[in-house]
Structure formats: structure tokens, C-alpha cells
Short mmCIF file of C-alpha atoms and ligand atoms in Angstrom, two decimals:
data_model
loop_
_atom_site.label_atom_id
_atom_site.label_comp_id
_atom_site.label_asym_id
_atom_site.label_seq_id
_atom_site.Cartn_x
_atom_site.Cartn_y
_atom_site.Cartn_z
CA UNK A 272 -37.43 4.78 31.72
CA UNK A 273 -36.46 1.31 33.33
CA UNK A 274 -38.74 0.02 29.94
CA UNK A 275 -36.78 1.92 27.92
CA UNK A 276 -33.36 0.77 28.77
CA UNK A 277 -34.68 -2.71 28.95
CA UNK A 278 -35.90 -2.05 25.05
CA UNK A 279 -32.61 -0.52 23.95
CA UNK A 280 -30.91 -4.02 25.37
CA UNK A 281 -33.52 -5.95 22.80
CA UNK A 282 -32.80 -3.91 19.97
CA UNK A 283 -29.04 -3.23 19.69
CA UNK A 284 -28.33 -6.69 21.10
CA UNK A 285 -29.36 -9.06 18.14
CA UNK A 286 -27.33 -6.31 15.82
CA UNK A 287 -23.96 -6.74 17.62
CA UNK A 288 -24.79 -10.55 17.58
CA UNK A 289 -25.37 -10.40 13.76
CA UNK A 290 -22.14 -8.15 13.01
CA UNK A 291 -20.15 -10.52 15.11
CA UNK A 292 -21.49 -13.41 13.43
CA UNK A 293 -20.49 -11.81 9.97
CA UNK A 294 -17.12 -10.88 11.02
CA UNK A 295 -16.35 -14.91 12.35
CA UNK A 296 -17.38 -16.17 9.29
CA UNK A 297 -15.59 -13.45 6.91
CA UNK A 298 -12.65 -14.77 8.91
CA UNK A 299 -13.61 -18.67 8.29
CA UNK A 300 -13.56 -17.52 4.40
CA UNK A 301 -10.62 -15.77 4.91
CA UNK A 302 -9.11 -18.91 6.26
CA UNK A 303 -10.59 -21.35 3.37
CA UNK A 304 -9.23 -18.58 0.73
CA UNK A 305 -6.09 -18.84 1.93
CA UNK A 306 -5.73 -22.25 1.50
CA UNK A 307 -7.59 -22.35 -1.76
CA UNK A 308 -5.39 -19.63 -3.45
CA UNK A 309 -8.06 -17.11 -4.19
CA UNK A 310 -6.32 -14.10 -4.15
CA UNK A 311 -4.28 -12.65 -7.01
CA UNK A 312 -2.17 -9.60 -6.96
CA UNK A 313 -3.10 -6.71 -9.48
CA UNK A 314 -0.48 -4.01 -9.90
CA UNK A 315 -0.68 -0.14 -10.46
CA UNK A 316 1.80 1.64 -12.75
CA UNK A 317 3.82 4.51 -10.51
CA UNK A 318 5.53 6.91 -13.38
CA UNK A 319 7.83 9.21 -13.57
CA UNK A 320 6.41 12.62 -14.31
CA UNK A 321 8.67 14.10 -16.31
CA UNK A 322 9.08 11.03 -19.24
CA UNK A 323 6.34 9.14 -19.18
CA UNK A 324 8.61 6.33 -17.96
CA UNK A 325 7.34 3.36 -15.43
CA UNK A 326 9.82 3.16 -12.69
CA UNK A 327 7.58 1.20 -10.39
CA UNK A 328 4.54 -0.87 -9.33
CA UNK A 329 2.27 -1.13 -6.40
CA UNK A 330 1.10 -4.87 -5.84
CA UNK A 331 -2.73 -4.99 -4.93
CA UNK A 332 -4.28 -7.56 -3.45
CA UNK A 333 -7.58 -9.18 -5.06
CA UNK A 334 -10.24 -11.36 -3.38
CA UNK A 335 -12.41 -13.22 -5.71
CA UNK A 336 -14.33 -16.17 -3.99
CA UNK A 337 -15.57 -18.68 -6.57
CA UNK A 338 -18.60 -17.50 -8.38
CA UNK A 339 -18.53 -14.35 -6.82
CA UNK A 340 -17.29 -10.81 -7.58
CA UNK A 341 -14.34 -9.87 -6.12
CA UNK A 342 -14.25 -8.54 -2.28
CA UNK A 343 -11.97 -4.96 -2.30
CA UNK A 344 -9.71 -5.18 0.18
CA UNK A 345 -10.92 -2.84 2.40
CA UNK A 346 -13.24 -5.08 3.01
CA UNK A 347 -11.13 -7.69 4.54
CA UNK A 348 -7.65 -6.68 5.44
CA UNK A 349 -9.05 -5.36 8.52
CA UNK A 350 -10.46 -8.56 9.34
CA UNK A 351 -7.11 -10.06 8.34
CA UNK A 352 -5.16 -8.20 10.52
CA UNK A 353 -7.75 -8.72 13.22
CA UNK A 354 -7.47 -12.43 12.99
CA UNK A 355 -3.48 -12.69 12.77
CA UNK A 356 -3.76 -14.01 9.24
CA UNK A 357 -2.38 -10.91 7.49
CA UNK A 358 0.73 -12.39 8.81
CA UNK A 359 0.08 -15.69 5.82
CA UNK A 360 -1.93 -13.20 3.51
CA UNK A 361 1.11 -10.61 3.73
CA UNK A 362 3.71 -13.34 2.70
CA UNK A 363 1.62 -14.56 0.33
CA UNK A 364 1.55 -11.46 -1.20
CA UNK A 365 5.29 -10.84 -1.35
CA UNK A 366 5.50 -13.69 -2.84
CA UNK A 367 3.59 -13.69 -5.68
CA UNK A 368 4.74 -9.98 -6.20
CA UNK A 369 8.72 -11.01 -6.04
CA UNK A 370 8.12 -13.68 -8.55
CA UNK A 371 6.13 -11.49 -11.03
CA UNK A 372 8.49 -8.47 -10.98
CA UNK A 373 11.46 -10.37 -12.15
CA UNK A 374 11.07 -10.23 -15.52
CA UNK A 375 10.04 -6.43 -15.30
CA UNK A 376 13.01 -5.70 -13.21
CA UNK A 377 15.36 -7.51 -15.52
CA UNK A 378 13.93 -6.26 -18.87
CA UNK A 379 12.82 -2.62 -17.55
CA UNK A 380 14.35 -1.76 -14.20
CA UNK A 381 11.13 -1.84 -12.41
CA UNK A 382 10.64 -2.26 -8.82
CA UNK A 383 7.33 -3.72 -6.93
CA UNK A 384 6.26 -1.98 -4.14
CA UNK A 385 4.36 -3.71 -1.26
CA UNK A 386 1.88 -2.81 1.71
CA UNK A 387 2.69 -3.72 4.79
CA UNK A 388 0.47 -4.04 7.53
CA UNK A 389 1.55 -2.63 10.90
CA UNK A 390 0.81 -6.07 12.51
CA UNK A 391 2.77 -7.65 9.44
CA UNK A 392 5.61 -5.66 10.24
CA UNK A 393 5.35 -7.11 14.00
CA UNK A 394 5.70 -10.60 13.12
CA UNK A 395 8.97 -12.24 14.15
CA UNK A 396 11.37 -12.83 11.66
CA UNK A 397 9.65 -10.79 8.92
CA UNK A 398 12.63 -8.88 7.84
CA UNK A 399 14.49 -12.43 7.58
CA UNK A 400 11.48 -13.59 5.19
CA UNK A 401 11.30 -10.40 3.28
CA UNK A 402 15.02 -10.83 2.75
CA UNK A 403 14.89 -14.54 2.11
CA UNK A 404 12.34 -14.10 -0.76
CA UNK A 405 14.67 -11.58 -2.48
CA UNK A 406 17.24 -14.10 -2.47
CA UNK A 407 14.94 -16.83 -3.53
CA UNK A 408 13.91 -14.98 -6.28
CA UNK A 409 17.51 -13.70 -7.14
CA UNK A 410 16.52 -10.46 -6.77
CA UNK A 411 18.64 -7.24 -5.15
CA UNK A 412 16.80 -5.13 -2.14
CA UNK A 413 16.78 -2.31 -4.98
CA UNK A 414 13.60 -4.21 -6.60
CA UNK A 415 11.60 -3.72 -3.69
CA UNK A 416 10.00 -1.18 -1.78
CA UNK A 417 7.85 -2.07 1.52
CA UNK A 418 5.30 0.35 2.09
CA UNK A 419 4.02 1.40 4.87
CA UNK A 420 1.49 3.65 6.54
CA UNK A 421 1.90 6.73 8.53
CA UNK A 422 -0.33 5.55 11.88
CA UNK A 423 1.91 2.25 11.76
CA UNK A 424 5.25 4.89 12.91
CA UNK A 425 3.25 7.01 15.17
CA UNK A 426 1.77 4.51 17.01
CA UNK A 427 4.94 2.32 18.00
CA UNK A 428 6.03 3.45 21.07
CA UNK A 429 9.08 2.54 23.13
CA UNK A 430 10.51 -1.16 22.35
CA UNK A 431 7.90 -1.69 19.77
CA UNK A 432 9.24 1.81 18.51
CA UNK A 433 12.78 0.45 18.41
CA UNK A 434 12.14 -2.81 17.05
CA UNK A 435 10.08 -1.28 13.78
CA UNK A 436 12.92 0.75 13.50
CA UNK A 437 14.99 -2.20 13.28
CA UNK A 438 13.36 -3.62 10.75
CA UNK A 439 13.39 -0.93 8.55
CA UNK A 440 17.13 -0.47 9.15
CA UNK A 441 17.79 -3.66 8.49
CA UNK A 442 15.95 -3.93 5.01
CA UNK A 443 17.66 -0.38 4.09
CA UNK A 444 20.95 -1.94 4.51
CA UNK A 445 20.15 -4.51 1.57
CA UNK A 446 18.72 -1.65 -0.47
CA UNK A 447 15.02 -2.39 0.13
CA UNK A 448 13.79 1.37 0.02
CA UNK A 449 11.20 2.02 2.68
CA UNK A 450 7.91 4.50 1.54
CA UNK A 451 5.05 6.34 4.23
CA UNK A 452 1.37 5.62 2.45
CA UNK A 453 -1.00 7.86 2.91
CA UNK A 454 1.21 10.90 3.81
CA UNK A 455 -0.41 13.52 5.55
CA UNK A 456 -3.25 12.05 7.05
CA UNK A 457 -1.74 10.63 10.34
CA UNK A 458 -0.74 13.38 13.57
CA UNK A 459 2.45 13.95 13.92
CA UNK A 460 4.31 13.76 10.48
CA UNK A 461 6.79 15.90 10.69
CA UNK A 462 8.11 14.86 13.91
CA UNK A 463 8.97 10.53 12.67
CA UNK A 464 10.28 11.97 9.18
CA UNK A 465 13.16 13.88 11.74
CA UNK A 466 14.67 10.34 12.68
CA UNK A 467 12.55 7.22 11.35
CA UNK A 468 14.50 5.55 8.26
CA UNK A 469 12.35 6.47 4.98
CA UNK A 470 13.31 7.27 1.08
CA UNK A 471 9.92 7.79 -0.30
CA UNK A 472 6.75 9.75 0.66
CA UNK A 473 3.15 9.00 -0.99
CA UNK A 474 1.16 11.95 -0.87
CA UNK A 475 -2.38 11.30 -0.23
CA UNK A 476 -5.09 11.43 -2.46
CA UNK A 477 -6.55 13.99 -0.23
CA UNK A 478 -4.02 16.63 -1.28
CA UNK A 479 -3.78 15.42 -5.09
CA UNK A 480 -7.65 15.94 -5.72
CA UNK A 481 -8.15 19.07 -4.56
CA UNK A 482 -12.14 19.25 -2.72
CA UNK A 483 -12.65 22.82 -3.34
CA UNK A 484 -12.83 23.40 -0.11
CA UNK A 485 -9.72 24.25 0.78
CA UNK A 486 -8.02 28.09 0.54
CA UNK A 487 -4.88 26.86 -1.35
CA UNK A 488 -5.11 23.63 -2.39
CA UNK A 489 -1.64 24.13 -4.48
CA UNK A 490 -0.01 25.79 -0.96
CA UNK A 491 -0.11 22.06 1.04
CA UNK A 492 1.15 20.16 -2.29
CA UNK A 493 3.89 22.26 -2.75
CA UNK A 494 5.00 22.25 0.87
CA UNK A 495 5.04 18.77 0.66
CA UNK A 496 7.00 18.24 -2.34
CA UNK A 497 9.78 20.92 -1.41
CA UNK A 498 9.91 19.54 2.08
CA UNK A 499 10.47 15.74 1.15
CA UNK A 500 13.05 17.22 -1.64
CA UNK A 501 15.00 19.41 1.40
CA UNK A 502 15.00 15.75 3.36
CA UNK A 503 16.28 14.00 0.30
CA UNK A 504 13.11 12.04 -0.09
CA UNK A 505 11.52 11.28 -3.28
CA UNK A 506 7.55 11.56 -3.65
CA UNK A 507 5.00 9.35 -5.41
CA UNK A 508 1.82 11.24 -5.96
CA UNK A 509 -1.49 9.09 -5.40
CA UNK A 510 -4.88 8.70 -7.01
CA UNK A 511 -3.64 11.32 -10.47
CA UNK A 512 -6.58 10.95 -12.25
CA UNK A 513 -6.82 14.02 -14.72
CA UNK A 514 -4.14 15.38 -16.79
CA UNK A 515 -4.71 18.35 -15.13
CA UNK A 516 -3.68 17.28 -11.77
CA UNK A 517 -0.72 15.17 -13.46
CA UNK A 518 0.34 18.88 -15.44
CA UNK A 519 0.51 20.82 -11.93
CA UNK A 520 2.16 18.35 -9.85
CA UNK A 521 4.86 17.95 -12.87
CA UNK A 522 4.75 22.00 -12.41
CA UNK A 523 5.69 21.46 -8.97
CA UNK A 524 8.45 19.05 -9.74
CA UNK A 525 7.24 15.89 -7.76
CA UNK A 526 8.57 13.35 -9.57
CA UNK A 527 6.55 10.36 -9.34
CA UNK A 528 2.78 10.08 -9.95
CA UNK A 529 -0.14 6.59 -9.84
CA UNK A 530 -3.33 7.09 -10.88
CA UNK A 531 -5.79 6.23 -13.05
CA UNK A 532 -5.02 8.70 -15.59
CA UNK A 533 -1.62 6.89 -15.92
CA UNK A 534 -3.79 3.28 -15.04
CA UNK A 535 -5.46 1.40 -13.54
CA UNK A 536 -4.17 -1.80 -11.10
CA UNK A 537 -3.79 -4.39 -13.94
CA UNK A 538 -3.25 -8.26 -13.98
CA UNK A 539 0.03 -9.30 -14.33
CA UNK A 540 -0.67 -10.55 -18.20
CA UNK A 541 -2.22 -7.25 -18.81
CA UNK A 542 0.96 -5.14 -17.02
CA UNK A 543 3.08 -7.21 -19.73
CA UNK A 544 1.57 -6.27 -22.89
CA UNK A 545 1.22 -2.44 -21.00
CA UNK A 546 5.12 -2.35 -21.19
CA UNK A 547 5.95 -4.09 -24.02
CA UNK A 548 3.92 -2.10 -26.16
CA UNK A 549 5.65 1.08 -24.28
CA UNK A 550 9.18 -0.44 -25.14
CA UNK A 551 11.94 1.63 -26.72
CA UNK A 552 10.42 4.85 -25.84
P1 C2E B 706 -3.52 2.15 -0.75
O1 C2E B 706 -2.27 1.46 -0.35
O2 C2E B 706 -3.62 3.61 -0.44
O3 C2E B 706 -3.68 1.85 -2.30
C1 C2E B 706 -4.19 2.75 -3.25
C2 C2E B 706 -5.66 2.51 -3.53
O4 C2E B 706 -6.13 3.56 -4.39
C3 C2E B 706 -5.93 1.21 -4.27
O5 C2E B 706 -7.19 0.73 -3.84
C4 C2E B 706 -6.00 1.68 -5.73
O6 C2E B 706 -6.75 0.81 -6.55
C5 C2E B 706 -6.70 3.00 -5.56
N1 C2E B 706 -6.41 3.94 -6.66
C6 C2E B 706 -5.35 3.95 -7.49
N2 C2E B 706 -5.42 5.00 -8.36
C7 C2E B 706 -6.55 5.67 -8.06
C8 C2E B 706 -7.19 6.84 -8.61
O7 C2E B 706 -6.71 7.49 -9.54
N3 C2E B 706 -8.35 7.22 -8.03
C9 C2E B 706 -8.91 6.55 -6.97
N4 C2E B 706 -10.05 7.00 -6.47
N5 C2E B 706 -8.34 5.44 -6.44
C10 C2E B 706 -7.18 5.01 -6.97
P2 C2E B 706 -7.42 -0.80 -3.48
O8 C2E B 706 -6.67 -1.68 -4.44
O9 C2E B 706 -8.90 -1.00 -3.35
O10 C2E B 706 -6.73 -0.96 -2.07
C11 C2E B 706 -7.23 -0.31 -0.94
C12 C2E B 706 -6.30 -0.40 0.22
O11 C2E B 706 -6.18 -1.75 0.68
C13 C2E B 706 -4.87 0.03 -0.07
O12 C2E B 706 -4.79 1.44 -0.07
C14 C2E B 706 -4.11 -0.65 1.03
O13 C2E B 706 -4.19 0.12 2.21
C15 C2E B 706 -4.90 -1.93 1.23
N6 C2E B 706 -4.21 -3.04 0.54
C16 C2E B 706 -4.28 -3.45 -0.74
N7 C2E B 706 -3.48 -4.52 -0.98
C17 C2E B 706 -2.88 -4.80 0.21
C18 C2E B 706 -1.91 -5.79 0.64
O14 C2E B 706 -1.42 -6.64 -0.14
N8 C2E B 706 -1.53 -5.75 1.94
C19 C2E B 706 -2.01 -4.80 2.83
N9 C2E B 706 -1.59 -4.83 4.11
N10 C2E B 706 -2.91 -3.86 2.46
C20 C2E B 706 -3.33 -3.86 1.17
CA1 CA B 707 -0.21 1.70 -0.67
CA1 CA B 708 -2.17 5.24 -0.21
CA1 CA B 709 -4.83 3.94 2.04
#
């Protein structure tokens, strides 16, 4: 038995060596791509359901390393936030998003919607930067929304509770609008929506593509839906990727749907001839 144990130590040992080995050099490359401007930002069409008509876009973040295919980012935002660097990867992001949404806001009325981390949204002064960049770019809050995920609410307690809350009261008073990712999947839901400041919910993919599994997979995605519209919220359905997903959740009068069916995250270049071709309609 004593063997045994003294085996197990051999074995696992070298693994947890190797995986945190990997993860300090991910964040070494994370580190040099920062400074070597490897990352782009592609962006996702959200449309309205009922015209066809893009109202918004979600900025993506891209990791390419040179001579390399490109790293998705679940593979290294977790890192990121790990290492504190989502804090330069985040702004980096807004950035580039606030400067390429200009022209789309101007010409089309189209706002760009960015993820943010919960660690991002812990970082001193962020709402001064995300407000700062607006201005930079000459842009109102209205052409931004910050996005946000449901665990990020829940798990703020206390101060750290009050300071989020803050934040996101702060940006709503410029007119940034403030939207829950991934809603549905985190614990306690309904109780945040009562008081935390939101305008939009994105309903998770889990709920759009139905598994078969469940009894009444139309039930949840209708409670949903009604529920945000009693609250005054607006919904943005995620991950539509068959007309007949986009027909029923048009049936069910969510207005807002981003998916494949509608397209895919794009290049910037490739978002521009997307709407100008779409012009007029
Ligand atoms: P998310 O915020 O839930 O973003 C939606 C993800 O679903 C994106 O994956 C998008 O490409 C994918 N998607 C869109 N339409 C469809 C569809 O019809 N079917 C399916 N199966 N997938 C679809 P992506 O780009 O790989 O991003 C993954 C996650 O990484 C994001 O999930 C978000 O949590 C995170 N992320 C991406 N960019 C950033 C960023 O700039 N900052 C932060 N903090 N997180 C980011
Ligand atoms: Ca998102
Ligand atoms: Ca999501
Ligand atoms: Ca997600």
C-alpha cells in the first residue's frame, strides 16, 4: 500500500509539473502577443428578428501567433485573467472595437458590444477608461454595450457587490447599456435581475438549440422571453443557427437573435462589405 502511494506521487507528479509548465509559458506568449499586436477583433452580427435589420455587434477576440493558426479564446482568456493581463488584453479590446464601430454607428446606427471579464470589471478606474475611450472616439454611451456574465453578479458579494454595482451604474448614466451573457446557466438568476442594473439578457445557447432531451424545450424559451419583456429587458438570442430556430424564437417575439445562420464573427473589412451590400433595405 505504502508502494502504492509512493507510485501515485511518481506518476501524477511530472503531469502537474508539465501542465504548470504549459500554463507559464502560454502566459509568457500571452505577454509577447500583447506587445506584438497579435490579436484582432472579429465581430458577430446581432439582428433584429423581425426585419432582418443589424442593430448590433459582438467584438471577438482572435489570437493568431505568427505562423500559426489562431488560438480560440477559450483557450487563453482563462489564462489571461489568471495572470492579471486581461486587465491590458480587455482595453485593448475596447479599443480596437470603439474605433471600428464608428463608422457603423454613424452610417447604420450600430452599436458594439463587448465582454467583460469579471476581473476586468475589478480593475480600478475601468469605468473612467471605458468612458474615456467613448469620448476619445467621439462616441455616445448609446454605441456601446459591456457584456457581462451571469457568475461575475452572483459571485460579488458585499463591497465587491457594491462596487460592481457602481460601475454599472455609472456607465448606465452615460447610456452604455449593460447585457448578462450566458443567461440561464449561473444559480441564482432571478434573484440579481430583482435589483442589479441590466437592459439586455443573452439567452444561452443551451436553451436556443434545443438537445432533445428536455420535456419542453419551447416552455424555458418562452419563460424567458416573457419574463425579460415583464422587466423591461430586451433579449438577444445566442448561437441561431437554423432558420428553424430563428422562425420560433421570432414566434415567440424575442427580438434579437446571433448566430451563424444570420453569420458568422467576421473581420472588420468583411463586416463592411456585409452592410454595405445590405444598405437601403
Ligand atoms: P461568448 O461571449 O458566449 O461568445 C459567443 C461564442 O459563440 C463565440 O465563440 C462565437 O463565435 C460563438 N458562436 C456564435 N454563433 C454561434 C453559433 O451559431 N453556433 C455556435 N456553436 N457558436 C456560435 P468564441 O469567439 O470562440 O468566444 C468564446 C468565448 O470567449 C466567448 O463566449 C467569451 O466568453 C470569450 N471571449 C471572446 N472574446 C472575448 C473578449 O474580448 N474578452 C473576454 N473577456 N472574453 C472574450
Ligand atoms: Ca458574449
Ligand atoms: Ca454567450
Ligand atoms: Ca460563454
Amino acid at each position: 500500500a505504502k508502494d502504492a502511494g509512493k507510485n501515485q506521487v511518481t506518476v501524477y507528479a511530472p503531469e502537474l509539473a508539465a501542465a504548470r509548465d504549459r500554463r507559464i509559458r502560454l502566459i509568457a506568449d500571452l505577454r509577447r502577443a500583447l506587445a506584438n499586436e497579435e490579436f484582432t477583433v472579429h465581430y458577430q452580427p446581432v439582428v433584429e428578428l423581425d426585419t432582418g435589420r443589424v442593430t448590433a455587434v459582438e467584438a471577438l477576440v482572435r489570437w493568431t501567433p505568427p505562423g500559426q493558426p489562431p488560438i480560440p479564446p477559450m483557450d487563453f482568456i482563462p489564462a489571461a485573467e489568471e495572470s492579471g493581463l486581461i486587465g491590458q488584453l480587455g482595453t485593448w479590446v475596447l479599443r480596437r472595437s470603439l474605433r471600428d464601430v464608428g463608422d457603423w454607428y454613424e452610417r447604420y446606427g450600430i452599436s458594439v458590444t463587448v465582454n467583460v471579464s469579471g476581473r476586468q470589471l475589478r480593475e480600478p478606474g475601468i469605468a473612467d477608461l471605458i468612458l474615456a475611450e467613448l469620448a476619445a472616439n467621439r462616441l455616445p454611451g448609446s454605441a456601446l454595450v459591456v457584456e457581462i456574465t451571469e457568475t461575475v453578479l452572483v459571485a460579488e458579494t458585499g463591497p465587491e457587490e457594491a462596487a460592481a454595482r457602481a460601475i454599472l451604474e455609472r456607465l448606465r448614466e452615460h447610456g452604455v447599456r449593460i447585457a448578462v451573457d450566458d443567461f440561464g446557466t449561473g444559480y441564482s438568476s432571478l434573484a440579481y435581475l430583482r435589483t442589479l442594473p441590466v437592459d439586455i439578457l443573452k439567452i444561452d445557447r443551451a436553451f436556443v438549440q434545443e438537445s432533445g432531451g428536455e420535456a419542453d424545450p419551447v416552455a424555458f424559451l418562452r419563460a424567458m422571453v416573457q419574463m425579460a419583456r415583464s422587466l423591461h429587458l430586451s433579449t438577444v438570442a445566442e448561437a441561431v443557427e437554423t432558420p428553424a430556430q430563428a422562425t420560433r424564437l421570432r414566434q415567440l417575439h424575442c427580438p434579437l437573435a446571433q448566430g451563424y445562420h444570420f453569420s458568422r464573427p467576421v473581420p472588420a473589412d468583411e463586416l463592411d462589405a456585409l452592410l454595405s451590400t445590405g444598405e437601403g433595405r
